[in-house]
Coordinates of C-alpha atoms and ligand atoms in Angstrom, one line a residue:
X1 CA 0.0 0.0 0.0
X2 CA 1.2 3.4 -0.7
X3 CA 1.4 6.1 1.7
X4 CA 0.7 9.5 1.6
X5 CA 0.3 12.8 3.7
X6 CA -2.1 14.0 1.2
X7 CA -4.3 12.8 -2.0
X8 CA -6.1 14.8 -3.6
X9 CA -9.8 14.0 -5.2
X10 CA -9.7 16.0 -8.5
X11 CA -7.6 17.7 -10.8
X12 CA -9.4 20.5 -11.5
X13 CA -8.4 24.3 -10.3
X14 CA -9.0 23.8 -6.7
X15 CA -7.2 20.1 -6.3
X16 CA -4.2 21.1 -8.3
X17 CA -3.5 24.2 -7.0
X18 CA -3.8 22.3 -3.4
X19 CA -1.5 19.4 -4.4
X20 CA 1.3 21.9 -5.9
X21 CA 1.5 24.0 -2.5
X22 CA 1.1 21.1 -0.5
X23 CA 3.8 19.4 -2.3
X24 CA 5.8 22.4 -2.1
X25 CA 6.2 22.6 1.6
X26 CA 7.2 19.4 1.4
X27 CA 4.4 17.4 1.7
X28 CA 3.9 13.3 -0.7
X29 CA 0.8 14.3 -2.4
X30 CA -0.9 11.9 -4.5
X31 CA -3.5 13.4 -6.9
X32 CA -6.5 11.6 -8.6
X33 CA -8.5 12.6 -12.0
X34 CA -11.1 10.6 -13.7
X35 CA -10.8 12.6 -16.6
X36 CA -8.6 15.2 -18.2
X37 CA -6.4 17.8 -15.8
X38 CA -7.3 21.1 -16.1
X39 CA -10.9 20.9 -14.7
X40 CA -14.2 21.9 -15.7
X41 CA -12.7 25.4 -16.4
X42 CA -10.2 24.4 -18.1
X43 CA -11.7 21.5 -20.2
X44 CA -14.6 22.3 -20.8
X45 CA -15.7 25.6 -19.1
X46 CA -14.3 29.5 -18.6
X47 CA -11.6 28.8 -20.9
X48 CA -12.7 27.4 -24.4
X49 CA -16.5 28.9 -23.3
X50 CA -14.5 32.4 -23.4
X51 CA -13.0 31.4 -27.0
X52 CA -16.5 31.0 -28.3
X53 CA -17.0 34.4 -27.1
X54 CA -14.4 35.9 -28.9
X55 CA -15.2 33.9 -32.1
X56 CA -19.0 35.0 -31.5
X57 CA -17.6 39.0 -31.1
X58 CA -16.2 39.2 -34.9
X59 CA -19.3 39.4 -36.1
X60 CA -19.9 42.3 -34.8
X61 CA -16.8 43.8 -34.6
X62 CA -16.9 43.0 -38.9
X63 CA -19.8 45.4 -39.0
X64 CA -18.6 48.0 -36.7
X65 CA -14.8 47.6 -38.6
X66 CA -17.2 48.6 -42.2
X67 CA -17.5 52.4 -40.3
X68 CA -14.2 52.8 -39.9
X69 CA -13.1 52.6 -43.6
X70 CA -12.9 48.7 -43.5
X71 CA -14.7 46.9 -46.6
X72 CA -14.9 43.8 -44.8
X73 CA -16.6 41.2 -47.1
X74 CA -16.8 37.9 -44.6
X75 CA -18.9 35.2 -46.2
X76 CA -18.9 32.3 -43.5
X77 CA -18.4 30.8 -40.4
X78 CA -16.1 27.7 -39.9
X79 CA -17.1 25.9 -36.8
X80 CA -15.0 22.8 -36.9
X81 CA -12.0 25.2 -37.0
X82 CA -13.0 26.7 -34.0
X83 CA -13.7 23.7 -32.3
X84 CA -10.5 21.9 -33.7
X85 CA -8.4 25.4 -32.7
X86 CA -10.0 25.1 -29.2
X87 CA -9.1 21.9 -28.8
X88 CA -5.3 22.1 -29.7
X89 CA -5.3 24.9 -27.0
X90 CA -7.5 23.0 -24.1
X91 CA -4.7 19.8 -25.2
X92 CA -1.6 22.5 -24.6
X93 CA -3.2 23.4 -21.3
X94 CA -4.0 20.1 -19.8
X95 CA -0.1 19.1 -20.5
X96 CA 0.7 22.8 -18.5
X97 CA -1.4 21.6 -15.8
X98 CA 0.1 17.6 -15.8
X99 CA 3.5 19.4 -15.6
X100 CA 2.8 21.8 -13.3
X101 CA 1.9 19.0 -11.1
X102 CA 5.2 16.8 -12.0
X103 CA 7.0 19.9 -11.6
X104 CA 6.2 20.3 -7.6
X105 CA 7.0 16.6 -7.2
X106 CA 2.9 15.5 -7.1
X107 CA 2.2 11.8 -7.8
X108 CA -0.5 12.1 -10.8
X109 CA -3.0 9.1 -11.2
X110 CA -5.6 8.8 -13.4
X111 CA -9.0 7.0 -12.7
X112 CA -12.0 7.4 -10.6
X113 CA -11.6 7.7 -6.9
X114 CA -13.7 6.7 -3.8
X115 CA -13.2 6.3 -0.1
X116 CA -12.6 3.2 1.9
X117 CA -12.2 4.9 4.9
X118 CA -11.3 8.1 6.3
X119 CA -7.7 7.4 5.7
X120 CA -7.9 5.1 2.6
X121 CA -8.9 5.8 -0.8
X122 CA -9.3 3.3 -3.6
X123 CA -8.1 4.0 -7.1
X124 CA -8.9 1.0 -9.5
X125 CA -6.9 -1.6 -7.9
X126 CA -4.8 0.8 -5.6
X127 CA -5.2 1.4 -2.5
X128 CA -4.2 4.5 -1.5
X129 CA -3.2 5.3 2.7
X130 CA -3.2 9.1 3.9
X131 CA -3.3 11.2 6.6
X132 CA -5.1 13.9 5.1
X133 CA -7.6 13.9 2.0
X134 CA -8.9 16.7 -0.2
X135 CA -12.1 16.1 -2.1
X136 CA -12.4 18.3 -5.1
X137 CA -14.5 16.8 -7.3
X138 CA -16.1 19.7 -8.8
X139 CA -19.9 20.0 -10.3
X140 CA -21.8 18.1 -13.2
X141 CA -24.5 19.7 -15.1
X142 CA -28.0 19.1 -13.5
X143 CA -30.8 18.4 -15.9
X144 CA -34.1 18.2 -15.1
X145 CA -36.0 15.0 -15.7
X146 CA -38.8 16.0 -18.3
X147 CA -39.9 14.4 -21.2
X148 CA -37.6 14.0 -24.2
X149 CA -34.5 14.7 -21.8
X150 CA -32.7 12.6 -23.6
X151 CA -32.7 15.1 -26.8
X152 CA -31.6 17.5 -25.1
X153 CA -27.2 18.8 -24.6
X154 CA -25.5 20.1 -21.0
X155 CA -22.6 22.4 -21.4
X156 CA -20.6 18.9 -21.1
X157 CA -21.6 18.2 -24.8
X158 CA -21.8 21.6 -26.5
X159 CA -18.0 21.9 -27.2
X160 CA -18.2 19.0 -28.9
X161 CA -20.8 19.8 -31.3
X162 CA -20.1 18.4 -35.1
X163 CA -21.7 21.0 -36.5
X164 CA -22.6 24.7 -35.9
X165 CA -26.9 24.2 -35.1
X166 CA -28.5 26.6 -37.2
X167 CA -31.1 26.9 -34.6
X168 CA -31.2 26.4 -30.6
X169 CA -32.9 26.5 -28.0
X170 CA -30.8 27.7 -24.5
X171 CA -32.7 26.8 -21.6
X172 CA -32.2 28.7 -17.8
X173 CA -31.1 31.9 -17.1
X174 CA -27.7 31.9 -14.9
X175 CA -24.2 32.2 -16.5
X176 CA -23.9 29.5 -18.6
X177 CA -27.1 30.1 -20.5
X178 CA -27.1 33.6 -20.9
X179 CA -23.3 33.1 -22.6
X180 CA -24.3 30.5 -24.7
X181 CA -27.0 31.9 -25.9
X182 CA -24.9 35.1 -26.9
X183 CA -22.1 32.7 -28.3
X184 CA -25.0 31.1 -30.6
X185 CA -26.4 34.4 -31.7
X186 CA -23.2 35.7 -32.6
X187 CA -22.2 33.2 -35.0
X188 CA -25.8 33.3 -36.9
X189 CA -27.2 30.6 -34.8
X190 CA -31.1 31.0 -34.5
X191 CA -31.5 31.3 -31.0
X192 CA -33.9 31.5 -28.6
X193 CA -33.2 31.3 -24.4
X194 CA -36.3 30.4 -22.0
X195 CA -35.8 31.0 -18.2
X196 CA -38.5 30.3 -15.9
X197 CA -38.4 33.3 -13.6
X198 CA -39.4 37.2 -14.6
X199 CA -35.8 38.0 -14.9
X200 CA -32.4 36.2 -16.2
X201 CA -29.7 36.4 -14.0
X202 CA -31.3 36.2 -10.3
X203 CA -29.0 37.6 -7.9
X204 CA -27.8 40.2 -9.6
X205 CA -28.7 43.8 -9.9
X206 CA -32.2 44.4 -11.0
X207 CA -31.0 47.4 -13.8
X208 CA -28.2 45.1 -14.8
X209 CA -30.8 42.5 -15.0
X210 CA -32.9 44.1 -17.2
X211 CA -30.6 46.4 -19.5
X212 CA -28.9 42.5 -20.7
X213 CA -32.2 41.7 -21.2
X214 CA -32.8 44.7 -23.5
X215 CA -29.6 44.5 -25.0
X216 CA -29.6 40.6 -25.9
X217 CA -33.0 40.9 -27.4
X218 CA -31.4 43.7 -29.4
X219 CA -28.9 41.7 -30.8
X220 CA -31.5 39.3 -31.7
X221 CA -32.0 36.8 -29.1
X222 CA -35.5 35.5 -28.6
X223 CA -36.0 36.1 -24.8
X224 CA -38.6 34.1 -23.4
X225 CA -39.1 35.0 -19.8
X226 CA -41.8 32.8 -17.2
X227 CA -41.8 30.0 -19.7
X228 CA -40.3 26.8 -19.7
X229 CA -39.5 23.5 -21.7
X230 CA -42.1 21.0 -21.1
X231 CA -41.1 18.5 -23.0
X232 CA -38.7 17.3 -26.4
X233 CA -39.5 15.5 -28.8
X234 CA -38.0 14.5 -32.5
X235 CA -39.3 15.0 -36.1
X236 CA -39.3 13.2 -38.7
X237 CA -35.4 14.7 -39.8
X238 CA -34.5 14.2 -36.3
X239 CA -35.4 17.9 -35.3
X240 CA -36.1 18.5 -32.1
X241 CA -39.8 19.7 -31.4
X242 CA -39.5 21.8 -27.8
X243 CA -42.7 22.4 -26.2
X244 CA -42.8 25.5 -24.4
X245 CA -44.9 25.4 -21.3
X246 CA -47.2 28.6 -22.6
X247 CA -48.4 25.7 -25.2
X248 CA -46.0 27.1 -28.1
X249 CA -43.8 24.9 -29.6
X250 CA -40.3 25.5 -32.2
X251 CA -38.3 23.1 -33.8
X252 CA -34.3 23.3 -33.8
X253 CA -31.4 21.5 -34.1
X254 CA -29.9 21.8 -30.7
X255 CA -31.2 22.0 -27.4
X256 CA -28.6 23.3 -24.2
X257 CA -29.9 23.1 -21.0
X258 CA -27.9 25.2 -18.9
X259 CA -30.0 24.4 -15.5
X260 CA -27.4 24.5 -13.3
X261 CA -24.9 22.3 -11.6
X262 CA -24.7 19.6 -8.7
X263 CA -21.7 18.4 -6.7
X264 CA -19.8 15.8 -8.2
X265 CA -19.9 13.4 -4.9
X266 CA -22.0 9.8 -6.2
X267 CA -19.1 7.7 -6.9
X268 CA -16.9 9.2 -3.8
X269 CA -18.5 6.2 -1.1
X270 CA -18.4 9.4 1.1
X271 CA -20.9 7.2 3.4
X272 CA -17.6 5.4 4.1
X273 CA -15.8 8.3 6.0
X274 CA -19.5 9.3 7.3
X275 CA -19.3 12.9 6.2
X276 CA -22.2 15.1 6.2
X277 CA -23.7 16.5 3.0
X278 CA -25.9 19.6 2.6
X279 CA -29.2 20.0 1.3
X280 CA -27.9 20.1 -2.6
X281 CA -25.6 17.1 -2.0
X282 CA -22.5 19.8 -1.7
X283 CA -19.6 18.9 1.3
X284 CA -20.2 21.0 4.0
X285 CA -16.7 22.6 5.1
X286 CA -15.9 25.0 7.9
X287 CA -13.8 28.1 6.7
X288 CA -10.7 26.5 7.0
X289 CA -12.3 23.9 4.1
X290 CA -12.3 21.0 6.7
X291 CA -15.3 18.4 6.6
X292 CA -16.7 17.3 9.8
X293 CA -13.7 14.6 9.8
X294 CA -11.3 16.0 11.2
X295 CA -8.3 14.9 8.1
X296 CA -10.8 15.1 5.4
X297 CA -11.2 18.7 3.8
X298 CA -13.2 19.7 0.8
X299 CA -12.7 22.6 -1.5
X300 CA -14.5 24.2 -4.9
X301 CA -17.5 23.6 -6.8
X302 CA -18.2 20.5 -4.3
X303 CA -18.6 22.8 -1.2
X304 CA -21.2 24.8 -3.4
X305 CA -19.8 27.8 -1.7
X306 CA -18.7 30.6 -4.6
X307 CA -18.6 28.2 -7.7
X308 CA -15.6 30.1 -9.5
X309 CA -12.1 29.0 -10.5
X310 CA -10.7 31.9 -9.1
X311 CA -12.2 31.0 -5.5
X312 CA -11.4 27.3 -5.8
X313 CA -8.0 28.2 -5.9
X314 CA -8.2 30.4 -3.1
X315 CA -9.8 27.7 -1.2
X316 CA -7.1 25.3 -2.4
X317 CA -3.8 27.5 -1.8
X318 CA -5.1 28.7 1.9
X319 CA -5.9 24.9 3.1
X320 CA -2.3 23.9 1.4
X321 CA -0.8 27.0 3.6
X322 CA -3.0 26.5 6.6
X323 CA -2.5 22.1 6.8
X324 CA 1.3 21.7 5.4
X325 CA 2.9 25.3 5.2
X326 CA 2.6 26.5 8.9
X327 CA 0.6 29.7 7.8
X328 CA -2.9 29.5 9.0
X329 CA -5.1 31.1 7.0
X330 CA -8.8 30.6 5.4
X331 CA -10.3 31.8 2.1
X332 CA -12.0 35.0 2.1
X333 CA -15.3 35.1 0.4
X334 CA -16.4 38.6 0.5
X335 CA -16.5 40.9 -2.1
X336 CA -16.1 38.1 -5.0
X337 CA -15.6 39.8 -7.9
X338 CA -17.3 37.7 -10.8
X339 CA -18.1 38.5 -15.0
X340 CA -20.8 36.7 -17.0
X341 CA -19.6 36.6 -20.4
X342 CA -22.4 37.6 -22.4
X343 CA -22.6 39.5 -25.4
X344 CA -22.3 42.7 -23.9
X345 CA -20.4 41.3 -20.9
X346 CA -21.2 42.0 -17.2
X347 CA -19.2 42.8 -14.8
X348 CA -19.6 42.8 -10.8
X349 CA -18.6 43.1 -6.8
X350 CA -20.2 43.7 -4.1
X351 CA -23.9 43.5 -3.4
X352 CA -26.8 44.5 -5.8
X353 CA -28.7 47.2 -4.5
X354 CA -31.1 44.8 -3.2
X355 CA -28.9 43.6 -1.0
X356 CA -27.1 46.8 -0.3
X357 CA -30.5 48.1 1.4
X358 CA -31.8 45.1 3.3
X359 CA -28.1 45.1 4.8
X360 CA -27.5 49.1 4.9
X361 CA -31.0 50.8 5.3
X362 CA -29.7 54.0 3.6
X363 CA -27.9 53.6 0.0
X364 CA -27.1 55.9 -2.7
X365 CA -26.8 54.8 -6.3
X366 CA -25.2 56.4 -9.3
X367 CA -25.7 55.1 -12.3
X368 CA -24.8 56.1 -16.2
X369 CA -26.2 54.7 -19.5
X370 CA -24.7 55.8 -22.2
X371 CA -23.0 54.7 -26.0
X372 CA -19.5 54.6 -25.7
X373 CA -17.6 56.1 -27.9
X374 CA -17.0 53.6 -30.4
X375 CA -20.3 53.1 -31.2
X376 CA -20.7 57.5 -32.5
X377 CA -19.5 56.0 -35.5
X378 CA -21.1 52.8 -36.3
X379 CA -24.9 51.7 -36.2
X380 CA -24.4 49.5 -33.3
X381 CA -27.1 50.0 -31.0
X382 CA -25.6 49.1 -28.1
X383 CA -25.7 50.8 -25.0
X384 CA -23.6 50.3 -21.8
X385 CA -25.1 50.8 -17.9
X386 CA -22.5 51.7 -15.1
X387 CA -23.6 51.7 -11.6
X388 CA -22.3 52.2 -8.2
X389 CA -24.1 52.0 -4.7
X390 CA -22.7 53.3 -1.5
X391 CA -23.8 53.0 1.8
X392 CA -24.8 56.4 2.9
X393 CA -23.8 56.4 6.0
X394 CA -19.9 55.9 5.5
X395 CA -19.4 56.7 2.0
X396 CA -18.2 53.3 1.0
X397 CA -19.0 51.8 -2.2
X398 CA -20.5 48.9 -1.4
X399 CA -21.3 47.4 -5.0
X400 CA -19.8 48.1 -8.4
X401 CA -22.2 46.4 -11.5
X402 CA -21.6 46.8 -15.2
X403 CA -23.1 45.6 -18.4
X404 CA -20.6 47.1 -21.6
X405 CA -17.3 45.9 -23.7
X406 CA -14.6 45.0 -21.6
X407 CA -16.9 44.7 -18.0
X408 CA -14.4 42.1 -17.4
X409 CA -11.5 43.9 -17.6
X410 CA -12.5 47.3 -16.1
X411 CA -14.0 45.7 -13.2
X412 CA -11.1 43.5 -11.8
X413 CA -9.4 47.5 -10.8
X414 CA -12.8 48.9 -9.4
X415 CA -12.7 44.9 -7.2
X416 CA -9.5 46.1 -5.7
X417 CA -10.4 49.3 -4.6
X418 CA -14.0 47.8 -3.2
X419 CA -11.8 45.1 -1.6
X420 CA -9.8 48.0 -0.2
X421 CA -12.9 50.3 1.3
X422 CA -12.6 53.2 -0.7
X423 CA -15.6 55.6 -0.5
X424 CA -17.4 57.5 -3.3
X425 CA -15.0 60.2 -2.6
X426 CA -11.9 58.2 -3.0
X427 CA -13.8 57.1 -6.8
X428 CA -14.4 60.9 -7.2
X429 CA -10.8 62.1 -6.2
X430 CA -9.3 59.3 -8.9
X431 CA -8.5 60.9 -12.0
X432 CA -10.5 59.5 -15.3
X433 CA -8.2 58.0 -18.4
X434 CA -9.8 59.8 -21.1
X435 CA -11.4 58.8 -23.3
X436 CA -12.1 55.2 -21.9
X437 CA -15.9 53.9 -20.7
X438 CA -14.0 52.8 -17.3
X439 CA -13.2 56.4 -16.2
X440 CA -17.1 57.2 -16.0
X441 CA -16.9 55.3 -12.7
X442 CA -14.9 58.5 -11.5
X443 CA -16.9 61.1 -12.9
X444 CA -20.8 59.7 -12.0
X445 CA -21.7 62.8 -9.5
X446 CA -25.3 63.0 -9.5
X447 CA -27.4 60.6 -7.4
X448 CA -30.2 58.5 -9.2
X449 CA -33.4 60.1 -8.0
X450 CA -35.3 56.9 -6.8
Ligands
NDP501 P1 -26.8 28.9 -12.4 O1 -27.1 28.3 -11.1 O2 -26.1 30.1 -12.5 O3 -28.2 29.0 -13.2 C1 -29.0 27.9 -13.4 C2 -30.3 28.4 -14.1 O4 -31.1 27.4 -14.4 C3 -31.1 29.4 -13.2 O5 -31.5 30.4 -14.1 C4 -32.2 28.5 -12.7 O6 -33.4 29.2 -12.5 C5 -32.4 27.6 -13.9 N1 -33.0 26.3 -13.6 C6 -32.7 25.5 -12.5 N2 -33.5 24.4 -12.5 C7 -34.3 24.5 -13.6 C8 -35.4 23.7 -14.1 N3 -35.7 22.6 -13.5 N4 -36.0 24.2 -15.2 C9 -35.7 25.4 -15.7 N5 -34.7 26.2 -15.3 C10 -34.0 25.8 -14.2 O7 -26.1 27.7 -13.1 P2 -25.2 27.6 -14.4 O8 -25.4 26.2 -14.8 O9 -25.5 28.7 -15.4 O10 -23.7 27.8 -13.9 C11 -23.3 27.1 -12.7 C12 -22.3 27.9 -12.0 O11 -21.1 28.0 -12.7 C13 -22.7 29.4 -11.8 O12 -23.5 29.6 -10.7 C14 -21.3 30.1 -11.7 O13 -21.0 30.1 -10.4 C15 -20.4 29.2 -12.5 N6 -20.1 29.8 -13.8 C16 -19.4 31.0 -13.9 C17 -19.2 31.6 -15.1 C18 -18.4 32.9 -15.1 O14 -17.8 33.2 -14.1 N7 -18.5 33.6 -16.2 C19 -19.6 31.0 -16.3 C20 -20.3 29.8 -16.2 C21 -20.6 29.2 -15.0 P3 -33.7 30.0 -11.1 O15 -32.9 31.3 -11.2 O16 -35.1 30.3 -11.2 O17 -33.3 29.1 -10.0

């Protein structure tokens, strides 16, 4: 039997980030992967999702190009060379990550792990003997269970596609839909995206919320809001014929349910190590990432805490610090900053002004919605929303929500300085780079009237 002072369940962000630290204060780490290093994001997430995006924007960006002296003439869309481009790159990152791993001295085994005991894990025919285990198995798309299910994609499947559908339907309204659905639209897919709820996007900001919404539907996304898929079924030519709980019905090529995602736990034999789940299935974990057995700690999409790479990792690195580095220290998951990829992007931190006034009573909002500059000279229609709140009584920005090119981008700074406390005067005292949309969160001055 080998022995180890830590294995590792899952070689996605959190796991490997975990096993690299760990390893490099010396700890043996073993690490386990059922199927391709790199992760969700890597594989088949963030990362080739966000290469869609791009491929999606040039279609738009062709147009726009035509008004600044460009006679772009662009006849067709490839999609197996974006699919086979993607894929040399996800290959070129999964080696990074392997070596990465080799790299810090990590033990890398392949095949789907489970739990003996709290101290024993199997792998295939190993058996694997450690003093500490990290679970992080990640998340696997949930479908619901209606009929003609089976007709339907996940985001597992959609990177795979052989061909480009010349019609879809995108069903749900969190992040993955939404940017699907944009991806579609953009390269001349018929789309059409059906959430269940008033609004896509719960959780955010109601005007960010709704300016997508407007925006999306501009760019010719069929929006169906408090409606559903009731059921699939196939045509003749194998079409898919989706039923629309309003008692419409359309028929496309391709259906995506993006419905969300549950922790990736069934084949652990957690039962084994008795550790308590949560309502959803997810491992529940203490801020130091530790299970209710005491050597057994959890981290990432399987704690169902903040289900982004970028928090995974956190997770990962501080448990590797806290466990085998001598540095105590715990993942802080306040003022998150996160980006939905849609087509325009949105970028946030902080709380929506919902939230902002159940927890602050008195909150001030400034908000600007405008054309950037760009756009004077093309017929794009698009329009970008910027909005701050601050709690009135200390002047601190408490929230920071775009919708516009580049959210992304712009709103990793404004994260920093949330993360830091400024106030609205510290926004107002910071010089603008002009001309930029991003400096407009220095010069907004006038409270909304509300
Ligand atoms: P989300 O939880 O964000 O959204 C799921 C959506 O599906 C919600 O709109 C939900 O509706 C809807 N839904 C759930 N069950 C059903 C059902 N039975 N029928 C119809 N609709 C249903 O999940 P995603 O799958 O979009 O993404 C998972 C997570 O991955 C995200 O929460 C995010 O943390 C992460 N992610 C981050 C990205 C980024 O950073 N850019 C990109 C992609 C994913 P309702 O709101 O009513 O519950």
């Amino acid at each position: 039997m080998n022995t180890y002072d830590l294995v590792v369940i899952g070689g996605g962000s959190g796991g490997v980030r975990a096993a690299r630290i760990a390893a490099g204060h010396g700890a043996k780490v073993a690490i386990c992967e059922e199927f391709r290093y790199g992760g969700t994001c890597v594989i088949r997430g963030c990362v080739p999702k966000k290469m869609m995006v791009y491929a999606a924007h040039y279609h738009e960006d062709f147009e726009d190009s035509r008004h600044y002296g460009w006679n772009t003439n662009v006849e067709s869309f490839d999609w197996s060379r974006l699919i086979s481009n993607k894929d040399t790159e996800i290959d070129r990152l999964n080696s990074i990550y392997e070596n990465l791993l080799k790299n810090a001295g990590v033990e890398i085994l392949y095949g789907t792990a489970s739990l003996l005991d709290a101290n024993t894990v199997k792998l295939g025919d190993q058996t694997l003997n450690t003093e500490k285990i990290l679970i992080a198995s990640g998340g696997t798309p949930f479908l619901p269970e209606i009929d003609g299910i089976e007709h339907a994609i996940s985001s597992n499947e959609v990177f795979h596609l052989d061909s480009q559908p010349k019609s879809a339907v995108v069903v749900g309204g969190g992040y993955i839909a939404v940017e699907f659905a944009g991806i579609f639209n953009g390269i001349g897919t018929d789309t059409t995206l059906v959430y269940r709820g008033p609004q896509i996007l719960r959780g955010f900001d109601e005007d960010i919320r709704s300016h997508l919404a407007t925006e999306i539907t501009k760019k010719g996304i069929d929006l169906r809001l408090e409606n559903n898929v009731e059921k699939i079924a196939l045509d003749t030519n194998g079409a898919k014929v989706v039923s629309f709980t309003d008692g419409t019905t359309k028929t496309v090529d391709c259906v995506l349910f993006a419905t969300g995602r549950t922790p990736n736990t069934e084949a652990l034999n957690l039962q084994n190590a008795n550790i308590e789940l949560g309502r959803k299935g997810e491992i529940k974990v203490d801020k130091y990432s530790r299970t209710n057995v005491q050597n057994i700690f959890a981290v990432g999409d399987v704690t169902d805490r903040i289900a982004l790479t970028p928090v995974a990792t956190m997770e990962g690195h501080a448990f590797a610090d806290t466990f085998f580095g001598n540095n105590e220290r715990f993942a802080d998951h306040t003022n998150v900053p996160s980006a939905v990829f849609s087509q325009p992007p949105i970028g946030s931190v902080g709380l929506s002004e919902h939230d902002a006034r159940d927890k602050y009573g008195n909150v001030d909002t400034y908000s600007s919605e405008f054309k950037i500059l760009k756009h004077t000279l093309t017929e794009n229609t698009e329009r970008t929303l910027m909005k701050l709140i601050v709690a009135t009584d200390t002047d601190v920005v408490v929230g920071a929500h775009m919708v516009g090119p580049d959210a992304a981008e712009i709103m990793q700074g404004i994260a920093i300085a949330i993360k830091a406390g400024a106030t609205k005067a510290d926004f107002d005292a910071t010089v603008g780079i002009h001309p930029s949309t991003a400096e407009e969160f220095c010069t907004m001055r006038t409270k909304d009237s509300k």
